[in-house]
Coordinates of C-alpha atoms in Angstrom, one line a residue:
Chain A
M1 CA 10.8 -10.3 28.7
N2 CA 7.9 -12.4 27.6
H3 CA 5.4 -11.7 25.1
K4 CA 2.4 -11.0 27.5
V5 CA 4.5 -8.4 29.5
T6 CA 5.6 -6.6 26.5
L7 CA 1.9 -6.3 25.3
F8 CA 0.9 -5.0 28.7
A9 CA 3.9 -2.5 28.8
V10 CA 3.2 -1.2 25.3
I11 CA -0.6 -0.7 26.1
A12 CA 0.2 1.0 29.4
L13 CA 2.8 3.3 28.0
L14 CA 1.0 4.3 24.7
P15 CA -1.1 7.2 26.0
F16 CA 1.6 8.7 28.0
A17 CA 4.0 8.4 25.0
L18 CA 1.4 9.9 22.7
L19 CA 0.9 13.0 25.0
I20 CA 4.5 13.4 25.6
V21 CA 5.4 13.5 21.9
G22 CA 2.4 15.6 20.9
F23 CA 2.8 18.4 23.6
E24 CA 6.4 18.2 24.8
L25 CA 8.7 16.8 22.1
L26 CA 7.0 17.9 18.9
P27 CA 6.4 21.6 20.0
L28 CA 10.0 21.8 21.3
T29 CA 11.6 20.3 18.1
A30 CA 9.2 22.5 15.9
M31 CA 10.3 25.5 17.7
I32 CA 14.1 24.7 17.3
R33 CA 13.5 24.0 13.7
D34 CA 11.5 27.2 13.3
S35 CA 14.4 29.2 14.8
F36 CA 16.7 28.3 11.9
L37 CA 14.1 29.5 9.2
A38 CA 14.0 32.7 7.6
D39 CA 11.0 35.1 7.9
D40 CA 9.4 33.4 4.9
G41 CA 9.2 30.1 6.9
V42 CA 11.0 28.0 4.1
T43 CA 14.7 28.8 3.7
Y44 CA 17.2 27.6 6.3
T45 CA 19.3 30.3 7.8
F46 CA 21.2 31.5 11.0
K47 CA 19.8 34.9 10.3
Q48 CA 17.3 34.8 13.4
Y49 CA 20.1 34.0 15.8
I50 CA 22.3 36.8 14.3
T51 CA 19.4 39.3 14.7
A52 CA 18.7 38.1 18.2
L53 CA 22.3 38.3 19.3
T54 CA 23.3 41.5 17.4
N55 CA 20.1 43.7 17.4
P56 CA 20.5 46.1 20.5
Y57 CA 16.8 45.8 21.0
Y58 CA 16.9 42.2 21.8
T59 CA 20.4 42.1 23.4
K60 CA 19.1 44.7 25.7
G61 CA 16.3 42.5 26.5
M62 CA 18.5 39.6 27.3
L63 CA 20.8 41.7 29.4
N64 CA 18.0 43.2 31.4
S65 CA 16.5 39.7 32.0
L66 CA 20.0 38.3 33.0
L67 CA 20.6 41.4 35.4
I68 CA 17.1 41.5 37.1
S69 CA 17.6 37.7 37.6
V70 CA 21.0 38.0 39.2
Y71 CA 20.0 41.0 41.2
A72 CA 16.7 39.4 42.5
S73 CA 18.4 36.0 43.2
C74 CA 21.4 37.5 45.1
I75 CA 19.1 39.7 47.2
G76 CA 16.6 36.8 47.7
M77 CA 19.5 34.5 48.5
A78 CA 21.0 36.7 51.1
I79 CA 17.6 37.3 52.8
A80 CA 16.8 33.6 52.8
I81 CA 20.3 32.6 54.1
A82 CA 19.8 34.9 57.1
A83 CA 16.2 34.1 57.6
S84 CA 16.3 30.3 57.4
Y85 CA 19.4 30.3 59.9
S86 CA 17.4 32.5 62.2
M87 CA 14.5 29.9 61.8
T88 CA 16.6 27.1 62.9
R89 CA 17.3 28.9 66.2
M90 CA 13.5 29.2 67.1
P91 CA 11.4 26.6 68.9
A92 CA 10.3 23.6 66.8
K93 CA 6.6 24.8 66.7
I94 CA 7.5 28.3 65.3
Q95 CA 9.8 26.7 62.8
S96 CA 7.0 24.6 61.4
M97 CA 4.7 27.6 61.3
L98 CA 7.2 29.7 59.4
V99 CA 7.8 26.9 57.0
T100 CA 4.0 26.5 56.3
F101 CA 3.9 30.2 55.8
S102 CA 6.8 30.3 53.4
N103 CA 5.1 27.4 51.6
L104 CA 1.9 29.5 51.3
T105 CA 3.6 32.6 50.1
S106 CA 5.6 30.7 47.5
N107 CA 2.3 30.4 45.7
F108 CA 1.9 34.1 45.6
S109 CA 3.4 35.1 42.4
G110 CA 2.4 36.2 38.8
V111 CA -0.5 38.3 38.3
P112 CA -1.9 38.3 41.9
L113 CA 1.5 39.4 43.3
A114 CA 1.9 42.1 40.8
F115 CA -1.4 43.4 41.7
A116 CA -0.6 43.3 45.5
F117 CA 2.5 45.4 44.8
I118 CA 0.4 47.9 42.8
I119 CA -2.1 48.4 45.7
L120 CA 0.9 49.0 48.1
L121 CA 3.5 50.9 46.0
G122 CA 1.7 51.8 42.7
N123 CA 1.0 55.3 41.5
S124 CA -2.0 55.6 43.9
G125 CA -0.8 52.9 46.2
V126 CA -1.5 52.9 49.9
F127 CA 2.0 53.4 50.9
T128 CA 2.8 55.9 48.1
L129 CA -0.1 58.1 49.2
L130 CA 0.7 57.6 52.9
F131 CA 4.4 58.6 52.5
K132 CA 3.3 61.6 50.4
E133 CA 1.2 62.6 53.3
W134 CA 4.2 62.3 55.7
G135 CA 6.1 64.5 53.2
W136 CA 8.3 61.8 51.6
N137 CA 7.8 61.5 47.9
I138 CA 8.6 57.9 47.4
T139 CA 8.3 58.1 43.6
D140 CA 11.4 60.1 43.4
S141 CA 13.6 57.2 44.2
F142 CA 11.4 54.3 43.4
N143 CA 9.2 53.4 40.5
L144 CA 7.1 50.3 40.8
Y145 CA 6.7 50.2 37.0
S146 CA 10.4 50.2 36.2
W147 CA 13.7 48.5 37.2
S148 CA 13.5 49.1 41.0
G149 CA 9.8 47.9 41.2
L150 CA 10.6 44.8 39.2
V151 CA 13.4 43.9 41.5
A152 CA 11.3 44.4 44.6
V153 CA 8.6 42.1 43.2
Y154 CA 11.1 39.5 42.0
V155 CA 12.8 39.3 45.4
Y156 CA 9.3 38.8 46.8
F157 CA 8.7 35.6 45.0
Q158 CA 12.3 34.6 45.4
V159 CA 12.4 34.7 49.1
P160 CA 10.0 32.0 50.1
L161 CA 11.2 29.6 47.5
A162 CA 14.8 30.1 48.7
I163 CA 13.8 29.6 52.4
L164 CA 11.9 26.3 51.4
L165 CA 15.1 25.1 49.5
L166 CA 17.8 26.2 52.0
Y167 CA 16.2 25.7 55.4
P168 CA 16.5 21.8 55.1
A169 CA 20.1 22.3 54.3
Y170 CA 20.9 23.8 57.6
S171 CA 19.8 20.5 59.2
G172 CA 22.8 19.0 57.6
I173 CA 24.9 20.9 60.0
H174 CA 24.8 18.8 63.2
K175 CA 24.8 20.4 66.5
H176 CA 27.6 18.2 67.8
W177 CA 29.8 19.4 65.0
R178 CA 29.5 22.9 66.5
E179 CA 30.3 21.5 69.9
S180 CA 33.4 19.6 68.7
A181 CA 34.6 22.5 66.9
S182 CA 34.3 24.8 69.9
L183 CA 35.8 22.2 72.1
L184 CA 38.9 22.3 69.8
G185 CA 39.0 25.9 70.1
A186 CA 37.4 27.2 67.0
S187 CA 35.4 30.4 67.2
A188 CA 32.0 30.7 65.6
F189 CA 33.6 32.5 62.6
Q190 CA 36.0 29.8 62.1
F191 CA 33.5 27.1 62.4
W192 CA 31.2 28.8 59.7
L193 CA 34.2 29.4 57.5
R194 CA 35.9 25.9 57.7
I195 CA 32.8 23.7 58.3
G196 CA 29.5 25.4 58.0
L197 CA 30.0 27.1 54.7
P198 CA 31.7 24.1 52.8
V199 CA 28.9 21.8 53.8
M200 CA 26.3 24.5 52.8
I201 CA 28.0 25.7 49.5
P202 CA 26.4 23.0 47.1
S203 CA 22.9 23.9 48.5
I204 CA 23.5 27.5 48.2
V205 CA 24.7 27.4 44.7
G206 CA 21.9 24.9 43.7
T207 CA 19.2 27.0 45.3
F208 CA 20.8 30.0 43.5
S209 CA 20.6 28.3 40.1
I210 CA 17.0 27.5 40.7
L211 CA 16.2 31.1 41.7
L212 CA 18.0 32.4 38.5
A213 CA 16.1 30.2 36.3
N214 CA 12.8 31.0 38.2
A215 CA 13.4 34.8 37.7
M216 CA 14.6 34.4 34.0
G217 CA 11.5 32.6 32.9
A218 CA 9.1 34.7 34.8
Y219 CA 6.6 36.4 32.5
A220 CA 3.3 36.9 34.4
T221 CA 4.7 39.1 37.1
A222 CA 6.5 41.4 34.6
Y223 CA 3.7 41.4 32.2
A224 CA 0.9 42.3 34.8
L225 CA 3.3 45.1 36.1
V226 CA 4.7 46.7 33.1
G227 CA 3.0 45.2 30.2
G228 CA 5.2 45.5 27.1
S229 CA 6.9 48.6 28.2
Y230 CA 9.9 47.3 30.1
N231 CA 12.4 45.3 27.8
L232 CA 12.8 41.7 29.2
L233 CA 13.4 38.6 27.1
P234 CA 10.2 36.6 28.0
I235 CA 8.2 39.8 27.2
R236 CA 10.0 40.2 23.9
I237 CA 9.3 36.4 22.9
G238 CA 5.6 36.9 23.8
A239 CA 5.3 40.0 21.8
L240 CA 6.9 38.5 18.7
V241 CA 4.9 35.3 18.9
A242 CA 1.4 36.6 19.7
G243 CA 1.9 40.4 19.7
D244 CA -0.7 42.9 18.7
V245 CA 1.3 44.5 16.0
V246 CA 3.6 42.3 13.9
T247 CA 4.4 38.7 14.6
R248 CA 7.6 37.1 13.7
P249 CA 7.5 33.7 15.0
Q250 CA 10.9 32.7 13.7
L251 CA 12.7 35.2 15.5
G252 CA 10.6 34.6 18.5
S253 CA 11.5 30.9 18.3
A254 CA 15.2 31.8 18.1
L255 CA 14.9 34.0 21.3
A256 CA 12.9 31.3 22.9
V257 CA 15.7 28.7 22.2
I258 CA 18.3 31.2 23.7
L259 CA 16.1 31.6 26.9
G260 CA 15.6 27.8 27.1
T261 CA 19.4 27.3 26.7
M262 CA 20.1 29.8 29.6
M263 CA 17.6 27.9 31.8
V264 CA 19.1 24.6 30.9
V265 CA 22.5 25.9 31.9
A266 CA 21.3 27.1 35.2
M267 CA 19.5 23.8 35.8
W268 CA 22.6 21.9 34.8
C269 CA 24.7 23.8 37.4
N270 CA 22.2 22.8 40.0
E271 CA 22.4 19.2 39.1
R272 CA 26.1 19.2 39.2
M273 CA 26.1 20.8 42.6
M274 CA 23.5 18.4 44.0
R275 CA 25.6 15.5 42.8
R276 CA 28.6 16.8 44.5
F277 CA 26.6 17.4 47.6
R278 CA 25.6 13.8 47.7
R279 CA 29.1 12.5 47.2
D280 CA 30.4 14.7 49.9
L281 CA 28.0 13.2 52.3
R282 CA 28.9 9.6 51.5
Chain B
M1 CA 20.7 35.7 75.5
K2 CA 21.4 38.7 73.5
K3 CA 21.7 37.0 70.2
K4 CA 18.4 35.5 70.3
W5 CA 16.9 39.0 69.6
V6 CA 18.9 39.2 66.4
H7 CA 17.1 36.2 65.1
I8 CA 13.7 37.3 66.2
I9 CA 14.3 40.6 64.4
I10 CA 15.4 39.2 61.2
I11 CA 12.6 36.8 61.1
S12 CA 10.0 39.5 61.9
V13 CA 11.4 41.8 59.2
V14 CA 11.5 39.1 56.5
F15 CA 8.1 37.7 57.4
L16 CA 6.6 41.1 57.7
Y17 CA 7.8 41.8 54.1
L18 CA 6.2 38.6 53.0
F19 CA 2.9 39.3 54.9
L20 CA 2.5 42.9 54.1
P21 CA 1.3 42.6 50.3
L22 CA -1.1 39.9 51.3
A23 CA -2.5 41.9 54.3
A24 CA -2.8 45.0 52.0
T25 CA -4.6 43.1 49.4
F26 CA -7.1 41.6 51.9
L27 CA -7.7 45.2 53.5
Y28 CA -8.1 46.5 50.1
S29 CA -10.8 44.0 49.2
I30 CA -12.9 45.0 52.1
A31 CA -12.2 48.6 52.2
K32 CA -14.7 51.2 51.3
E33 CA -12.8 54.2 51.8
W34 CA -8.9 54.2 52.0
H35 CA -6.9 57.3 51.4
N36 CA -3.8 58.5 53.3
T37 CA -4.3 56.4 56.3
I38 CA -2.6 53.3 57.6
L39 CA -5.9 51.4 57.9
P40 CA -9.1 51.8 55.8
V41 CA -11.7 54.3 57.1
S42 CA -14.7 52.1 56.5
Y43 CA -15.4 48.5 55.4
T44 CA -17.7 46.7 53.2
F45 CA -18.0 43.2 51.6
S46 CA -19.6 44.5 48.5
A47 CA -16.6 43.6 46.4
Y48 CA -17.1 39.9 47.3
E49 CA -20.8 40.1 46.7
N50 CA -20.2 41.7 43.2
L51 CA -17.6 39.1 42.4
Y52 CA -19.6 36.0 43.5
T53 CA -22.6 37.1 41.6
D54 CA -20.6 38.0 38.4
P55 CA -21.5 35.4 35.9
R56 CA -18.3 36.1 34.0
F57 CA -16.2 35.2 37.1
L58 CA -18.3 32.3 37.7
Q59 CA -17.8 31.2 34.2
A60 CA -14.0 31.6 34.5
V61 CA -13.9 29.5 37.7
G62 CA -15.9 26.8 35.8
R63 CA -13.5 26.9 33.0
T64 CA -10.5 26.7 35.1
L65 CA -11.9 23.7 37.0
L66 CA -12.9 22.0 33.8
I67 CA -9.5 22.2 32.3
S68 CA -7.5 21.3 35.4
G69 CA -10.0 18.5 36.1
I70 CA -9.5 17.0 32.7
T71 CA -5.7 17.5 32.9
L72 CA -5.5 15.8 36.2
V73 CA -7.6 12.8 35.4
L74 CA -5.7 12.4 32.2
S75 CA -2.4 12.8 34.1
V76 CA -3.4 10.5 36.9
V77 CA -4.4 7.8 34.7
T78 CA -1.5 7.8 32.2
M79 CA 1.4 8.7 34.7
A80 CA 0.3 6.0 37.1
T81 CA 0.3 3.4 34.5
A82 CA 3.5 4.6 32.8
T83 CA 5.5 5.0 35.9
F84 CA 4.4 1.7 37.2
V85 CA 5.3 -0.1 34.1
V86 CA 8.6 1.5 34.0
F87 CA 9.3 1.0 37.6
M88 CA 8.4 -2.7 37.5
Y89 CA 9.5 -4.0 34.1
L90 CA 11.7 -1.5 32.4
P91 CA 14.0 -0.1 35.0
K92 CA 16.6 0.7 32.3
M93 CA 14.0 3.2 30.9
E94 CA 13.8 5.0 34.2
R95 CA 16.5 7.6 33.3
V96 CA 14.8 8.4 30.0
L97 CA 11.3 8.8 31.7
Q98 CA 12.9 11.0 34.3
A99 CA 14.6 13.2 31.7
L100 CA 11.3 13.5 29.8
V101 CA 9.2 14.6 32.8
M102 CA 11.9 17.1 34.1
I103 CA 12.0 19.0 30.8
P104 CA 9.2 21.3 31.8
F105 CA 11.3 22.7 34.7
A106 CA 13.7 24.1 32.2
V107 CA 11.0 25.4 29.7
P108 CA 9.2 28.5 31.0
G109 CA 5.7 29.2 29.9
V110 CA 6.4 31.5 27.1
V111 CA 8.8 29.1 25.4
A112 CA 6.4 26.3 25.7
A113 CA 3.7 28.3 24.2
V114 CA 5.9 29.2 21.2
G115 CA 6.3 25.6 20.3
L116 CA 2.7 24.7 20.8
I117 CA 1.4 27.5 18.8
K118 CA 3.7 26.6 16.0
V119 CA 2.6 23.0 15.9
Y120 CA -1.1 23.4 16.4
S121 CA -2.1 26.5 14.6
S122 CA -1.5 24.9 11.1
G123 CA -0.8 21.6 9.7
P124 CA -2.6 18.2 10.0
I125 CA -4.0 18.8 13.5
I126 CA -5.3 22.1 14.5
L127 CA -5.9 22.5 18.1
S128 CA -5.2 26.3 18.7
G129 CA -8.4 28.0 19.9
T130 CA -9.8 24.8 21.6
I131 CA -9.3 23.8 25.1
W132 CA -7.3 20.8 24.2
I133 CA -4.1 22.7 23.4
L134 CA -4.2 24.1 26.9
I135 CA -5.0 20.7 28.3
G136 CA -2.0 19.2 26.6
A137 CA 0.3 22.2 27.8
Y138 CA -1.0 21.7 31.3
Y139 CA -0.5 17.9 31.1
V140 CA 3.2 18.6 30.4
L141 CA 3.4 21.4 33.0
V142 CA 2.4 19.2 36.0
L143 CA 4.6 16.1 34.8
P144 CA 7.4 16.7 37.2
Y145 CA 5.2 16.9 40.2
M146 CA 2.9 13.9 39.3
Y147 CA 5.9 11.8 38.4
Q148 CA 7.8 12.6 41.6
G149 CA 4.8 11.8 43.8
I150 CA 3.9 8.6 42.0
R151 CA 7.5 7.4 41.8
N152 CA 8.2 8.0 45.7
N153 CA 4.9 6.3 46.3
L154 CA 5.8 3.2 44.4
R155 CA 9.0 2.9 46.3
T156 CA 7.4 3.4 49.8
I157 CA 4.6 0.7 49.2
D158 CA 7.2 -1.8 48.0
A159 CA 5.2 -2.3 44.7
K160 CA 7.5 -5.0 43.5
R161 CA 6.6 -7.3 46.5
L162 CA 2.9 -6.5 46.4
M163 CA 2.7 -7.3 42.8
E164 CA 4.5 -10.6 43.4
A165 CA 2.1 -11.4 46.2
A166 CA -0.8 -10.6 43.9
E167 CA 0.5 -12.7 41.1
V168 CA 1.2 -15.6 43.3
L169 CA -2.3 -15.4 44.5
G170 CA -3.6 -15.8 40.9
A171 CA -4.2 -12.2 39.9
S172 CA -3.4 -11.0 36.4
K173 CA -1.0 -8.1 35.9
I174 CA -3.8 -5.8 35.1
K175 CA -5.9 -6.9 38.1
G176 CA -3.0 -6.7 40.4
F177 CA -2.1 -3.1 39.3
A178 CA -5.9 -2.1 39.5
F179 CA -6.8 -3.8 42.7
V180 CA -3.7 -4.0 44.6
I181 CA -1.4 -1.3 43.6
M182 CA -3.7 1.5 42.9
P183 CA -5.6 1.4 46.2
N184 CA -2.3 1.6 48.0
M185 CA -1.4 4.6 46.0
V186 CA -4.6 6.6 46.5
T187 CA -3.2 9.0 49.2
G188 CA 0.1 9.6 47.3
I189 CA -1.6 10.3 43.9
L190 CA -4.1 12.6 45.8
L191 CA -1.2 14.6 47.2
S192 CA 0.5 15.1 43.8
A193 CA -2.8 15.9 42.2
L194 CA -3.5 18.5 44.8
L195 CA -0.2 20.0 44.3
S196 CA -0.7 20.0 40.5
F197 CA -4.1 21.6 41.0
S198 CA -2.8 24.5 43.0
I199 CA -0.2 25.3 40.3
L200 CA -2.8 24.9 37.5
I201 CA -5.3 27.4 39.1
G202 CA -2.4 29.9 39.3
E203 CA -1.3 29.6 35.8
F204 CA -1.5 32.5 33.4
V205 CA 1.1 32.4 30.8
L206 CA -0.1 29.5 28.9
A207 CA -3.7 30.2 29.4
N208 CA -3.3 33.7 28.1
F209 CA -1.3 32.7 25.0
L210 CA -3.0 29.6 23.9
I211 CA -6.6 30.4 24.3
G212 CA -6.9 33.5 26.4
G213 CA -8.6 35.3 23.6
Y214 CA -11.5 33.0 23.5
Y215 CA -11.6 31.4 26.8
E216 CA -11.3 33.2 30.1
T217 CA -9.7 31.4 32.9
I218 CA -9.4 32.7 36.4
Q219 CA -6.0 34.3 36.0
V220 CA -6.9 35.7 32.5
Y221 CA -10.1 37.2 34.1
L222 CA -8.0 38.6 36.9
M223 CA -5.4 40.2 34.5
R224 CA -8.4 41.8 32.4
R225 CA -10.0 43.3 35.4
L226 CA -6.8 44.4 37.1
N227 CA -6.9 47.9 36.0
E228 CA -10.7 48.1 36.0
N229 CA -11.6 47.8 39.6
G230 CA -9.1 47.5 42.3
H231 CA -11.4 46.3 45.0
L232 CA -12.7 43.5 42.7
A233 CA -9.4 42.4 41.6
S234 CA -8.2 42.2 45.2
S235 CA -11.1 40.2 46.1
I236 CA -10.3 37.8 43.3
V237 CA -6.7 37.5 44.6
I238 CA -7.9 36.8 48.1
T239 CA -10.3 34.2 46.9
Y240 CA -7.6 32.6 44.8
F241 CA -5.1 32.7 47.8
L242 CA -7.6 31.2 50.2
T243 CA -8.3 28.4 47.9
V244 CA -4.5 27.7 47.6
A245 CA -4.3 27.8 51.4
A246 CA -7.2 25.4 51.8
I247 CA -5.5 23.0 49.3
S248 CA -2.2 23.3 51.2
W249 CA -4.0 22.6 54.4
M250 CA -5.5 19.4 52.9
M251 CA -2.2 18.3 51.7
L252 CA -0.7 18.6 55.1
R253 CA -3.5 16.7 56.7
L254 CA -3.3 14.0 54.0
G255 CA 0.5 14.0 54.2
R256 CA 0.3 13.3 57.9
R257 CA -2.1 10.6 57.6
F258 CA 0.1 9.1 54.8
G259 CA 3.0 9.5 57.2
K260 CA 1.2 7.7 60.0
T261 CA 0.1 4.7 57.8
E262 CA 3.8 4.4 56.8
E263 CA 5.0 4.4 60.4
I264 CA 2.4 1.7 61.3
K265 CA 3.5 -0.4 58.3
E266 CA 7.1 -0.1 59.4
K267 CA 6.3 -1.0 62.9
I268 CA 4.5 -4.2 61.7
S269 CA 7.1 -5.3 59.5

């Protein structure tokens, strides 16, 4: 590479590099370093990780986060698998309408979504009052501000995303495959078991891992719905770093590193699956 | 066709589930009285009137626009140049760049906030409490979308051949980039910027943690007024949602136009 090109490249890359270092790499490394410091911020120690992984308060938060993510992702996945398959059986115009609508509702998350559910199913929500009028006290079996409510809301923001990610995968299953299979005497069930599912599996696993990461990192929805009262990992981190009472940034950093690691593992699964998917196609 | 009904029922149920919260929020925003009935008893637009004349709301909109505006300009300028240079002259660096811009996908808002607060609340550069810490955070947040859009765009316009042609005709590298490559990428960049914009106006976590206390963006404003006045809050949600819908519609139109020019180019070549 000649001198002129190098100079041009350096000038062009400099602002980007500065911003990336300043707002991505530096904060991440500072956080990781912080997580290995004691509460005084000077001595190096594993104490924060030991606290994070043994204190029942935090392990419960991790478990809750993991459970709600798995639940919401499984339910969301099941709904999306059925819905996007049904979508492929519709006329093209309706298909593109439904995709547009999924795309729109995939933006509906966080605080606005929590609020919409409060209107519908909150303590004085429209449905809650309506059902009460009809003699069914919904709050006996369903509480929006607790586990069941969180799952319902999390499922809501998973479904459109899952549909958007899965729907294209169905186009990988060509019509003539089905025809050939049925000509050779395969039933619909056999076709899906032997051909459809194996082709779909990488997309399904990939989508699932994205949903999992998406739910695990969700903060705004839960925060708007339950505030600090429900024990979830992101909520715990937020409280430790910028809480109203006591802040323990080092412990918060350790928890943040744990959450980040969980997300990276989920993403890594997705990456592996996508690679496999592509190799299968070739 | 008996089976077709099954599909129609599945789709209706799923999309009704997606549609209901939205419809309820809309009805709530225009309802005057709504107790124990399926539909409101009487309607009024006063929530919207109150909202659009509330200086606090208008200020929040202004702030969100300011922050996203600065972020997007910064992102478009630096990402376009960086992606272009790496694509053209440093192909070996491509994997590094890709890894760098994908990190935000694996870092949820709370985690990013922890690191940023740590670095910029003490030490040589103090940014916490200023809008710059949020702009930096947002810059990182939209990296994957901007990169993906620009990278795909460079590939479809065949930037390498365009640059070659420009240089053969006597243009310098900078001139070639500014007057040949950039004009060809306008639509693609606009698309990524619009997508990023719709993400930024819906962002709550970083805004709340980094400067929420001093500086109210739309989402922070919504959060604060959530329990205060339901009708007002629902009119904010609907306004936000309509904005996102408008942006999506613009993207669709742009995307189609973009697709058409690509088709024409293909036909010519």
